[in-house]
Amino acid sequence: MPDPIFADTRLARLYDAFDGSRIDLNAYLAIIHDLGVGTLLDVGCGTGTLALLATAVGVTVTGVDPAAASVEVARSKPRADEVRWHVGTAVDAPTEQVDLATMTGNAAQVFLTDEAWLETLVAIRERLRPGGWFVFETRRPEARAWEQWAEPHEAGQTFPGLGLVVERRTFVRVDLPLVTFGGEYEFPDGSTVPSESTLRFRDDAENRSLLDRAGFVVDELRQAPDRPGLEFVYLCRPR
Ligand SMILES: C[S@@+](CC[C@H](N)C(=O)[O-])C[C@H]1O[C@@H](n2cnc3c(N)ncnc32)[C@H](O)[C@@H]1O
């Protein structure tokens, strides 16, 4: 079950605004260009930002995400009818094979058990053409991102027709390899919607071992150019 920020109808509409600039996706667009990608499966596509950017450069895109509210936001965006959207996981995705599968925005960290991550990895591998690529990112545990999340955080965004919504992070629980954080969103009428997320942090050895078990070889491990030192970005191919 995806977290409320993705799955709650009121919160999913706020996601893009609170998520801010998506310069992180430039690196994925560069990879799409460099690999000459014609077909893309974006797993955990959320509100569809990468899917729509890739469509704009001529790629045929399928976006899948189990959070129906996020996919609904994606479907409401300009040119959304050019993307094939599916509410579901990689296991539910169409089985035709693509040049590239992606998981951006640290979506790989939502898989709390190795079994759940392996099931997704295998489903992705099965949907890649021979010689295809899987590219994803995940936070480096040694960068200890949760220490920053523990600092008090409050931010407001104004939405047309809605007004000011305030995001507050009120707690972080660290129980490695799991980190849970959350808080609430306060709406102009004073109502609040709680939000809580748990992420799993895996080190490079664990990531490689699980990729190997799922039938992938790591061709390259990169940095995220916009977050130097903070992320692992894996470029993998089916073995
Ligand atoms: C941090 S968001 C990233 C969304 C998008 N990739 C982006 O870059 O904006 C993580 C996404 O993973 C999705 N998700 C949760 N469980 C999933 C699963 N089992 N399979 C695929 N995606 C999942 C969530 O619904 C959410 O949209």
PDB file of C-alpha atoms and ligand atoms in Angstrom:
ATOM      1  CA  MET A   1       0.000   0.000   0.000  1.00  0.00           C
ATOM      2  CA  PRO A   2       1.675   3.268  -1.090  1.00  0.00           C
ATOM      3  CA  ASP A   3       2.137   6.073   1.453  1.00  0.00           C
ATOM      4  CA  PRO A   4      -0.607   8.712   1.878  1.00  0.00           C
ATOM      5  CA  ILE A   5       1.419  11.398   0.078  1.00  0.00           C
ATOM      6  CA  PHE A   6       1.071   9.282  -3.094  1.00  0.00           C
ATOM      7  CA  ALA A   7      -2.207   7.478  -2.455  1.00  0.00           C
ATOM      8  CA  ASP A   8      -4.418  10.072  -0.712  1.00  0.00           C
ATOM      9  CA  THR A   9      -6.372  12.086  -3.272  1.00  0.00           C
ATOM     10  CA  ARG A  10      -5.951  15.394  -1.394  1.00  0.00           C
ATOM     11  CA  LEU A  11      -2.214  14.883  -0.847  1.00  0.00           C
ATOM     12  CA  ALA A  12      -1.261  13.476  -4.277  1.00  0.00           C
ATOM     13  CA  ARG A  13      -2.399  16.780  -5.835  1.00  0.00           C
ATOM     14  CA  LEU A  14       0.169  18.612  -3.676  1.00  0.00           C
ATOM     15  CA  TYR A  15       3.106  16.310  -4.391  1.00  0.00           C
ATOM     16  CA  ASP A  16       4.689  18.122  -7.353  1.00  0.00           C
ATOM     17  CA  ALA A  17       4.555  21.538  -5.674  1.00  0.00           C
ATOM     18  CA  PHE A  18       6.133  20.345  -2.413  1.00  0.00           C
ATOM     19  CA  ASP A  19       8.636  18.161  -4.273  1.00  0.00           C
ATOM     20  CA  GLY A  20      10.034  21.283  -5.958  1.00  0.00           C
ATOM     21  CA  SER A  21      12.401  21.480  -8.915  1.00  0.00           C
ATOM     22  CA  ARG A  22      12.998  18.201 -10.734  1.00  0.00           C
ATOM     23  CA  ILE A  23      16.530  18.877 -11.937  1.00  0.00           C
ATOM     24  CA  ASP A  24      17.229  15.314 -10.728  1.00  0.00           C
ATOM     25  CA  LEU A  25      15.428  14.087 -13.860  1.00  0.00           C
ATOM     26  CA  ASN A  26      17.907  15.789 -16.238  1.00  0.00           C
ATOM     27  CA  ALA A  27      20.351  12.928 -15.652  1.00  0.00           C
ATOM     28  CA  TYR A  28      17.660  10.409 -16.657  1.00  0.00           C
ATOM     29  CA  LEU A  29      16.844  12.392 -19.803  1.00  0.00           C
ATOM     30  CA  ALA A  30      20.559  12.401 -20.654  1.00  0.00           C
ATOM     31  CA  ILE A  31      20.669   8.606 -20.185  1.00  0.00           C
ATOM     32  CA  ILE A  32      17.577   8.216 -22.403  1.00  0.00           C
ATOM     33  CA  HIS A  33      19.356  10.270 -25.065  1.00  0.00           C
ATOM     34  CA  ASP A  34      22.740   8.571 -24.714  1.00  0.00           C
ATOM     35  CA  LEU A  35      21.289   5.035 -24.864  1.00  0.00           C
ATOM     36  CA  GLY A  36      19.065   5.904 -27.833  1.00  0.00           C
ATOM     37  CA  VAL A  37      15.975   4.795 -25.931  1.00  0.00           C
ATOM     38  CA  GLY A  38      12.768   4.410 -27.963  1.00  0.00           C
ATOM     39  CA  THR A  39      10.596   2.668 -25.360  1.00  0.00           C
ATOM     40  CA  LEU A  40      10.517   3.313 -21.617  1.00  0.00           C
ATOM     41  CA  LEU A  41       8.781   1.685 -18.657  1.00  0.00           C
ATOM     42  CA  ASP A  42       8.771   4.068 -15.685  1.00  0.00           C
ATOM     43  CA  VAL A  43       8.052   2.024 -12.554  1.00  0.00           C
ATOM     44  CA  GLY A  44       6.701   3.994  -9.595  1.00  0.00           C
ATOM     45  CA  CYS A  45       5.971   6.838 -12.017  1.00  0.00           C
ATOM     46  CA  GLY A  46       4.069   8.803  -9.370  1.00  0.00           C
ATOM     47  CA  THR A  47       2.603  11.974 -10.854  1.00  0.00           C
ATOM     48  CA  GLY A  48       4.273  11.209 -14.182  1.00  0.00           C
ATOM     49  CA  THR A  49       6.939  13.892 -14.400  1.00  0.00           C
ATOM     50  CA  LEU A  50       9.642  11.746 -16.032  1.00  0.00           C
ATOM     51  CA  ALA A  51       7.120   9.909 -18.212  1.00  0.00           C
ATOM     52  CA  LEU A  52       5.899  13.195 -19.689  1.00  0.00           C
ATOM     53  CA  LEU A  53       9.404  14.626 -20.150  1.00  0.00           C
ATOM     54  CA  ALA A  54      10.429  11.464 -21.995  1.00  0.00           C
ATOM     55  CA  THR A  55       7.292  11.568 -24.153  1.00  0.00           C
ATOM     56  CA  ALA A  56       8.179  15.137 -25.124  1.00  0.00           C
ATOM     57  CA  VAL A  57      11.472  13.918 -26.611  1.00  0.00           C
ATOM     58  CA  GLY A  58       9.755  11.227 -28.694  1.00  0.00           C
ATOM     59  CA  VAL A  59       9.989   8.193 -26.390  1.00  0.00           C
ATOM     60  CA  THR A  60       7.047   5.761 -26.180  1.00  0.00           C
ATOM     61  CA  VAL A  61       6.340   5.577 -22.449  1.00  0.00           C
ATOM     62  CA  THR A  62       4.421   3.332 -20.092  1.00  0.00           C
ATOM     63  CA  GLY A  63       4.073   4.606 -16.521  1.00  0.00           C
ATOM     64  CA  VAL A  64       3.023   2.307 -13.680  1.00  0.00           C
ATOM     65  CA  ASP A  65       2.319   3.148 -10.065  1.00  0.00           C
ATOM     66  CA  PRO A  66       0.085   1.475  -7.475  1.00  0.00           C
ATOM     67  CA  ALA A  67      -1.073   4.853  -6.119  1.00  0.00           C
ATOM     68  CA  ALA A  68      -4.244   5.557  -8.127  1.00  0.00           C
ATOM     69  CA  ALA A  69      -4.407   9.141  -6.849  1.00  0.00           C
ATOM     70  CA  SER A  70      -0.919   9.905  -8.223  1.00  0.00           C
ATOM     71  CA  VAL A  71      -1.713   8.302 -11.588  1.00  0.00           C
ATOM     72  CA  GLU A  72      -4.886  10.425 -11.701  1.00  0.00           C
ATOM     73  CA  VAL A  73      -2.727  13.548 -11.266  1.00  0.00           C
ATOM     74  CA  ALA A  74      -0.430  12.292 -14.043  1.00  0.00           C
ATOM     75  CA  ARG A  75      -3.395  11.674 -16.331  1.00  0.00           C
ATOM     76  CA  SER A  76      -4.595  15.259 -15.864  1.00  0.00           C
ATOM     77  CA  LYS A  77      -1.380  16.805 -17.208  1.00  0.00           C
ATOM     78  CA  PRO A  78      -0.849  18.196 -20.730  1.00  0.00           C
ATOM     79  CA  ARG A  79      -0.013  15.478 -23.302  1.00  0.00           C
ATOM     80  CA  ALA A  80      -0.835  12.766 -20.741  1.00  0.00           C
ATOM     81  CA  ASP A  81      -2.870  10.939 -23.373  1.00  0.00           C
ATOM     82  CA  GLU A  82       0.416  10.129 -25.154  1.00  0.00           C
ATOM     83  CA  VAL A  83       1.567   7.965 -22.215  1.00  0.00           C
ATOM     84  CA  ARG A  84       0.157   4.553 -21.341  1.00  0.00           C
ATOM     85  CA  TRP A  85      -0.655   4.699 -17.620  1.00  0.00           C
ATOM     86  CA  HIS A  86      -1.296   1.703 -15.381  1.00  0.00           C
ATOM     87  CA  VAL A  87      -2.324   1.638 -11.746  1.00  0.00           C
ATOM     88  CA  GLY A  88      -0.214  -1.185 -10.372  1.00  0.00           C
ATOM     89  CA  THR A  89       3.285  -2.434  -9.748  1.00  0.00           C
ATOM     90  CA  ALA A  90       5.954  -3.703 -12.154  1.00  0.00           C
ATOM     91  CA  VAL A  91       4.309  -7.131 -11.853  1.00  0.00           C
ATOM     92  CA  ASP A  92       1.099  -5.645 -13.302  1.00  0.00           C
ATOM     93  CA  ALA A  93       2.865  -3.767 -16.117  1.00  0.00           C
ATOM     94  CA  PRO A  94       2.357  -4.764 -19.760  1.00  0.00           C
ATOM     95  CA  THR A  95       4.702  -7.601 -20.660  1.00  0.00           C
ATOM     96  CA  GLU A  96       6.025  -6.231 -23.936  1.00  0.00           C
ATOM     97  CA  GLN A  97       9.718  -5.551 -23.765  1.00  0.00           C
ATOM     98  CA  VAL A  98      11.213  -2.064 -23.572  1.00  0.00           C
ATOM     99  CA  ASP A  99      14.648  -0.508 -24.107  1.00  0.00           C
ATOM    100  CA  LEU A 100      14.816   1.040 -20.639  1.00  0.00           C
ATOM    101  CA  ALA A 101      13.069   0.754 -17.281  1.00  0.00           C
ATOM    102  CA  THR A 102      13.533   3.494 -14.685  1.00  0.00           C
ATOM    103  CA  MET A 103      12.772   4.090 -11.027  1.00  0.00           C
ATOM    104  CA  THR A 104      13.382   7.727 -10.150  1.00  0.00           C
ATOM    105  CA  GLY A 105      12.866   9.723  -6.973  1.00  0.00           C
ATOM    106  CA  ASN A 106      14.350   6.975  -4.780  1.00  0.00           C
ATOM    107  CA  ALA A 107      11.260   4.861  -5.425  1.00  0.00           C
ATOM    108  CA  ALA A 108      13.487   1.788  -4.924  1.00  0.00           C
ATOM    109  CA  GLN A 109      13.499   2.568  -1.197  1.00  0.00           C
ATOM    110  CA  VAL A 110       9.766   1.908  -0.787  1.00  0.00           C
ATOM    111  CA  PHE A 111      10.453  -1.842  -0.935  1.00  0.00           C
ATOM    112  CA  LEU A 112      10.901  -2.663   2.722  1.00  0.00           C
ATOM    113  CA  THR A 113      11.606  -6.376   2.348  1.00  0.00           C
ATOM    114  CA  ASP A 114      14.110  -8.042   0.055  1.00  0.00           C
ATOM    115  CA  GLU A 115      11.311 -10.311  -1.199  1.00  0.00           C
ATOM    116  CA  ALA A 116       9.222  -7.337  -2.374  1.00  0.00           C
ATOM    117  CA  TRP A 117      12.236  -5.708  -4.040  1.00  0.00           C
ATOM    118  CA  LEU A 118      13.270  -8.980  -5.722  1.00  0.00           C
ATOM    119  CA  GLU A 119       9.762  -9.540  -7.065  1.00  0.00           C
ATOM    120  CA  THR A 120       9.849  -6.069  -8.635  1.00  0.00           C
ATOM    121  CA  LEU A 121      13.377  -6.506  -9.984  1.00  0.00           C
ATOM    122  CA  VAL A 122      12.480  -9.798 -11.649  1.00  0.00           C
ATOM    123  CA  ALA A 123       9.309  -8.295 -13.158  1.00  0.00           C
ATOM    124  CA  ILE A 124      11.385  -5.411 -14.535  1.00  0.00           C
ATOM    125  CA  ARG A 125      14.030  -7.736 -15.978  1.00  0.00           C
ATOM    126  CA  GLU A 126      11.324  -9.744 -17.731  1.00  0.00           C
ATOM    127  CA  ARG A 127      10.092  -6.528 -19.376  1.00  0.00           C
ATOM    128  CA  LEU A 128      13.467  -5.518 -20.844  1.00  0.00           C
ATOM    129  CA  ARG A 129      14.460  -6.447 -24.357  1.00  0.00           C
ATOM    130  CA  PRO A 130      17.762  -8.350 -24.649  1.00  0.00           C
ATOM    131  CA  GLY A 131      20.452  -5.722 -24.101  1.00  0.00           C
ATOM    132  CA  GLY A 132      17.951  -3.367 -22.459  1.00  0.00           C
ATOM    133  CA  TRP A 133      18.709  -1.272 -19.399  1.00  0.00           C
ATOM    134  CA  PHE A 134      17.364  -0.713 -15.892  1.00  0.00           C
ATOM    135  CA  VAL A 135      18.402   2.544 -14.238  1.00  0.00           C
ATOM    136  CA  PHE A 136      17.443   3.472 -10.695  1.00  0.00           C
ATOM    137  CA  GLU A 137      18.650   5.476  -7.735  1.00  0.00           C
ATOM    138  CA  THR A 138      18.689   4.895  -4.014  1.00  0.00           C
ATOM    139  CA  ARG A 139      20.121   6.962  -1.173  1.00  0.00           C
ATOM    140  CA  ARG A 140      23.555   6.011   0.171  1.00  0.00           C
ATOM    141  CA  PRO A 141      23.062   4.953   3.807  1.00  0.00           C
ATOM    142  CA  GLU A 142      26.448   6.405   4.753  1.00  0.00           C
ATOM    143  CA  ALA A 143      25.175   9.903   3.857  1.00  0.00           C
ATOM    144  CA  ARG A 144      22.651   9.533   6.715  1.00  0.00           C
ATOM    145  CA  ALA A 145      19.902  11.600   5.069  1.00  0.00           C
ATOM    146  CA  TRP A 146      17.655  10.966   8.091  1.00  0.00           C
ATOM    147  CA  GLU A 147      19.788  13.294  10.218  1.00  0.00           C
ATOM    148  CA  GLN A 148      18.619  16.220   8.076  1.00  0.00           C
ATOM    149  CA  TRP A 149      15.038  14.985   8.093  1.00  0.00           C
ATOM    150  CA  ALA A 150      15.086  15.099  11.894  1.00  0.00           C
ATOM    151  CA  GLU A 151      15.399  18.891  11.801  1.00  0.00           C
ATOM    152  CA  PRO A 152      12.030  20.681  12.205  1.00  0.00           C
ATOM    153  CA  HIS A 153      10.488  21.397   8.825  1.00  0.00           C
ATOM    154  CA  GLU A 154       7.536  23.541   7.863  1.00  0.00           C
ATOM    155  CA  ALA A 155       6.818  24.818   4.353  1.00  0.00           C
ATOM    156  CA  GLY A 156       3.834  26.434   2.674  1.00  0.00           C
ATOM    157  CA  GLN A 157       2.623  26.365  -0.921  1.00  0.00           C
ATOM    158  CA  THR A 158      -0.276  28.277  -2.384  1.00  0.00           C
ATOM    159  CA  PHE A 159      -2.526  26.391  -4.799  1.00  0.00           C
ATOM    160  CA  PRO A 160      -4.917  28.110  -7.228  1.00  0.00           C
ATOM    161  CA  GLY A 161      -8.511  27.686  -6.069  1.00  0.00           C
ATOM    162  CA  LEU A 162      -7.400  26.093  -2.809  1.00  0.00           C
ATOM    163  CA  GLY A 163      -5.137  28.505  -0.962  1.00  0.00           C
ATOM    164  CA  LEU A 164      -2.195  27.987   1.360  1.00  0.00           C
ATOM    165  CA  VAL A 165      -1.324  24.433   2.379  1.00  0.00           C
ATOM    166  CA  VAL A 166       1.319  23.953   5.077  1.00  0.00           C
ATOM    167  CA  GLU A 167       3.514  20.856   5.194  1.00  0.00           C
ATOM    168  CA  ARG A 168       4.975  19.935   8.597  1.00  0.00           C
ATOM    169  CA  ARG A 169       7.368  17.116   9.346  1.00  0.00           C
ATOM    170  CA  THR A 170       6.981  16.271  12.988  1.00  0.00           C
ATOM    171  CA  PHE A 171       8.842  13.019  13.534  1.00  0.00           C
ATOM    172  CA  VAL A 172      11.596  10.733  12.289  1.00  0.00           C
ATOM    173  CA  ARG A 173      12.133   7.228  13.666  1.00  0.00           C
ATOM    174  CA  VAL A 174      15.391   5.544  12.776  1.00  0.00           C
ATOM    175  CA  ASP A 175      15.400   1.777  13.078  1.00  0.00           C
ATOM    176  CA  LEU A 176      18.008   0.880  10.490  1.00  0.00           C
ATOM    177  CA  PRO A 177      17.780  -0.243   7.806  1.00  0.00           C
ATOM    178  CA  LEU A 178      14.315   1.349   8.042  1.00  0.00           C
ATOM    179  CA  VAL A 179      13.617   5.046   8.528  1.00  0.00           C
ATOM    180  CA  THR A 180      10.085   6.306   9.128  1.00  0.00           C
ATOM    181  CA  PHE A 181       9.168   9.972   8.943  1.00  0.00           C
ATOM    182  CA  GLY A 182       5.987  11.917   8.793  1.00  0.00           C
ATOM    183  CA  GLY A 183       3.832  14.771   9.846  1.00  0.00           C
ATOM    184  CA  GLU A 184       0.810  16.474   8.401  1.00  0.00           C
ATOM    185  CA  TYR A 185      -0.563  18.777   5.753  1.00  0.00           C
ATOM    186  CA  GLU A 186      -2.772  21.614   6.962  1.00  0.00           C
ATOM    187  CA  PHE A 187      -5.404  22.918   4.537  1.00  0.00           C
ATOM    188  CA  PRO A 188      -6.845  26.463   4.410  1.00  0.00           C
ATOM    189  CA  ASP A 189     -10.037  25.308   6.206  1.00  0.00           C
ATOM    190  CA  GLY A 190      -7.891  24.165   9.152  1.00  0.00           C
ATOM    191  CA  SER A 191      -8.289  20.457   8.403  1.00  0.00           C
ATOM    192  CA  THR A 192      -5.182  18.292   8.494  1.00  0.00           C
ATOM    193  CA  VAL A 193      -4.202  15.095   6.704  1.00  0.00           C
ATOM    194  CA  PRO A 194      -1.476  12.968   8.309  1.00  0.00           C
ATOM    195  CA  SER A 195       1.389  11.543   6.276  1.00  0.00           C
ATOM    196  CA  GLU A 196       3.871   8.809   7.168  1.00  0.00           C
ATOM    197  CA  SER A 197       6.478   7.064   5.024  1.00  0.00           C
ATOM    198  CA  THR A 198       8.959   4.290   5.698  1.00  0.00           C
ATOM    199  CA  LEU A 199      12.016   3.798   3.518  1.00  0.00           C
ATOM    200  CA  ARG A 200      14.638   1.083   3.436  1.00  0.00           C
ATOM    201  CA  PHE A 201      18.306   1.959   3.122  1.00  0.00           C
ATOM    202  CA  ARG A 202      20.530  -0.629   1.418  1.00  0.00           C
ATOM    203  CA  ASP A 203      24.283  -0.365   1.000  1.00  0.00           C
ATOM    204  CA  ASP A 204      26.111  -1.018  -2.263  1.00  0.00           C
ATOM    205  CA  ALA A 205      26.863  -4.666  -1.386  1.00  0.00           C
ATOM    206  CA  GLU A 206      23.174  -5.367  -0.640  1.00  0.00           C
ATOM    207  CA  ASN A 207      22.046  -3.593  -3.800  1.00  0.00           C
ATOM    208  CA  ARG A 208      24.475  -5.573  -5.940  1.00  0.00           C
ATOM    209  CA  SER A 209      23.602  -8.872  -4.282  1.00  0.00           C
ATOM    210  CA  LEU A 210      19.852  -8.357  -4.876  1.00  0.00           C
ATOM    211  CA  LEU A 211      20.432  -7.217  -8.467  1.00  0.00           C
ATOM    212  CA  ASP A 212      22.518 -10.335  -9.037  1.00  0.00           C
ATOM    213  CA  ARG A 213      19.815 -12.582  -7.543  1.00  0.00           C
ATOM    214  CA  ALA A 214      17.261 -10.954  -9.861  1.00  0.00           C
ATOM    215  CA  GLY A 215      19.429 -11.653 -12.912  1.00  0.00           C
ATOM    216  CA  PHE A 216      21.011  -8.236 -13.459  1.00  0.00           C
ATOM    217  CA  VAL A 217      24.605  -7.189 -13.969  1.00  0.00           C
ATOM    218  CA  VAL A 218      25.645  -3.718 -12.848  1.00  0.00           C
ATOM    219  CA  ASP A 219      27.250  -2.050 -15.832  1.00  0.00           C
ATOM    220  CA  GLU A 220      27.977   1.231 -14.061  1.00  0.00           C
ATOM    221  CA  LEU A 221      27.450   2.895 -10.704  1.00  0.00           C
ATOM    222  CA  ARG A 222      27.124   6.670 -10.967  1.00  0.00           C
ATOM    223  CA  GLN A 223      26.475   9.631  -8.707  1.00  0.00           C
ATOM    224  CA  ALA A 224      23.334  11.694  -9.066  1.00  0.00           C
ATOM    225  CA  PRO A 225      24.864  14.888 -10.541  1.00  0.00           C
ATOM    226  CA  ASP A 226      22.470  17.124  -8.572  1.00  0.00           C
ATOM    227  CA  ARG A 227      23.140  15.296  -5.257  1.00  0.00           C
ATOM    228  CA  PRO A 228      26.869  14.467  -5.260  1.00  0.00           C
ATOM    229  CA  GLY A 229      27.870  11.920  -2.627  1.00  0.00           C
ATOM    230  CA  LEU A 230      24.286  11.234  -1.576  1.00  0.00           C
ATOM    231  CA  GLU A 231      22.978   8.696  -4.069  1.00  0.00           C
ATOM    232  CA  PHE A 232      23.812   5.447  -5.808  1.00  0.00           C
ATOM    233  CA  VAL A 233      22.593   5.460  -9.428  1.00  0.00           C
ATOM    234  CA  TYR A 234      22.801   1.966 -10.928  1.00  0.00           C
ATOM    235  CA  LEU A 235      22.856   1.278 -14.664  1.00  0.00           C
ATOM    236  CA  CYS A 236      22.073  -2.437 -15.016  1.00  0.00           C
ATOM    237  CA  ARG A 237      21.419  -4.933 -17.771  1.00  0.00           C
ATOM    238  CA  PRO A 238      19.838  -8.385 -17.750  1.00  0.00           C
ATOM    239  CA  ARG A 239      22.542 -11.040 -17.453  1.00  0.00           C
TER     240      ARG A 239
HETATM  241  C1  LIG B   1       9.136   9.087  -4.008  1.00  0.00           C
HETATM  242  S1  LIG B   1       7.890   8.602  -5.128  1.00  0.00           S
HETATM  243  C2  LIG B   1       8.711   8.804  -6.666  1.00  0.00           C
HETATM  244  C3  LIG B   1       7.753   9.013  -7.792  1.00  0.00           C
HETATM  245  C4  LIG B   1       8.393   9.267  -9.162  1.00  0.00           C
HETATM  246  N1  LIG B   1       9.237   8.179  -9.577  1.00  0.00           N
HETATM  247  C5  LIG B   1       9.147  10.568  -9.161  1.00  0.00           C
HETATM  248  O1  LIG B   1      10.359  10.581  -9.407  1.00  0.00           O
HETATM  249  O2  LIG B   1       8.502  11.619  -8.943  1.00  0.00           O
HETATM  250  C6  LIG B   1       7.812   6.837  -4.901  1.00  0.00           C
HETATM  251  C7  LIG B   1       6.717   6.192  -5.748  1.00  0.00           C
HETATM  252  O3  LIG B   1       6.776   4.766  -5.588  1.00  0.00           O
HETATM  253  C8  LIG B   1       5.443   4.307  -5.660  1.00  0.00           C
HETATM  254  N2  LIG B   1       5.338   2.932  -5.163  1.00  0.00           N
HETATM  255  C9  LIG B   1       4.985   2.502  -3.922  1.00  0.00           C
HETATM  256  N3  LIG B   1       4.962   1.166  -3.878  1.00  0.00           N
HETATM  257  C10 LIG B   1       5.314   0.730  -5.120  1.00  0.00           C
HETATM  258  C11 LIG B   1       5.436  -0.558  -5.734  1.00  0.00           C
HETATM  259  N4  LIG B   1       5.227  -1.677  -5.035  1.00  0.00           N
HETATM  260  N5  LIG B   1       5.778  -0.624  -7.031  1.00  0.00           N
HETATM  261  C12 LIG B   1       6.016   0.497  -7.739  1.00  0.00           C
HETATM  262  N6  LIG B   1       5.916   1.751  -7.225  1.00  0.00           N
HETATM  263  C13 LIG B   1       5.558   1.856  -5.938  1.00  0.00           C
HETATM  264  C14 LIG B   1       4.669   5.331  -4.865  1.00  0.00           C
HETATM  265  O4  LIG B   1       3.275   5.243  -5.091  1.00  0.00           O
HETATM  266  C15 LIG B   1       5.304   6.618  -5.357  1.00  0.00           C
HETATM  267  O5  LIG B   1       4.633   7.140  -6.479  1.00  0.00           O
END
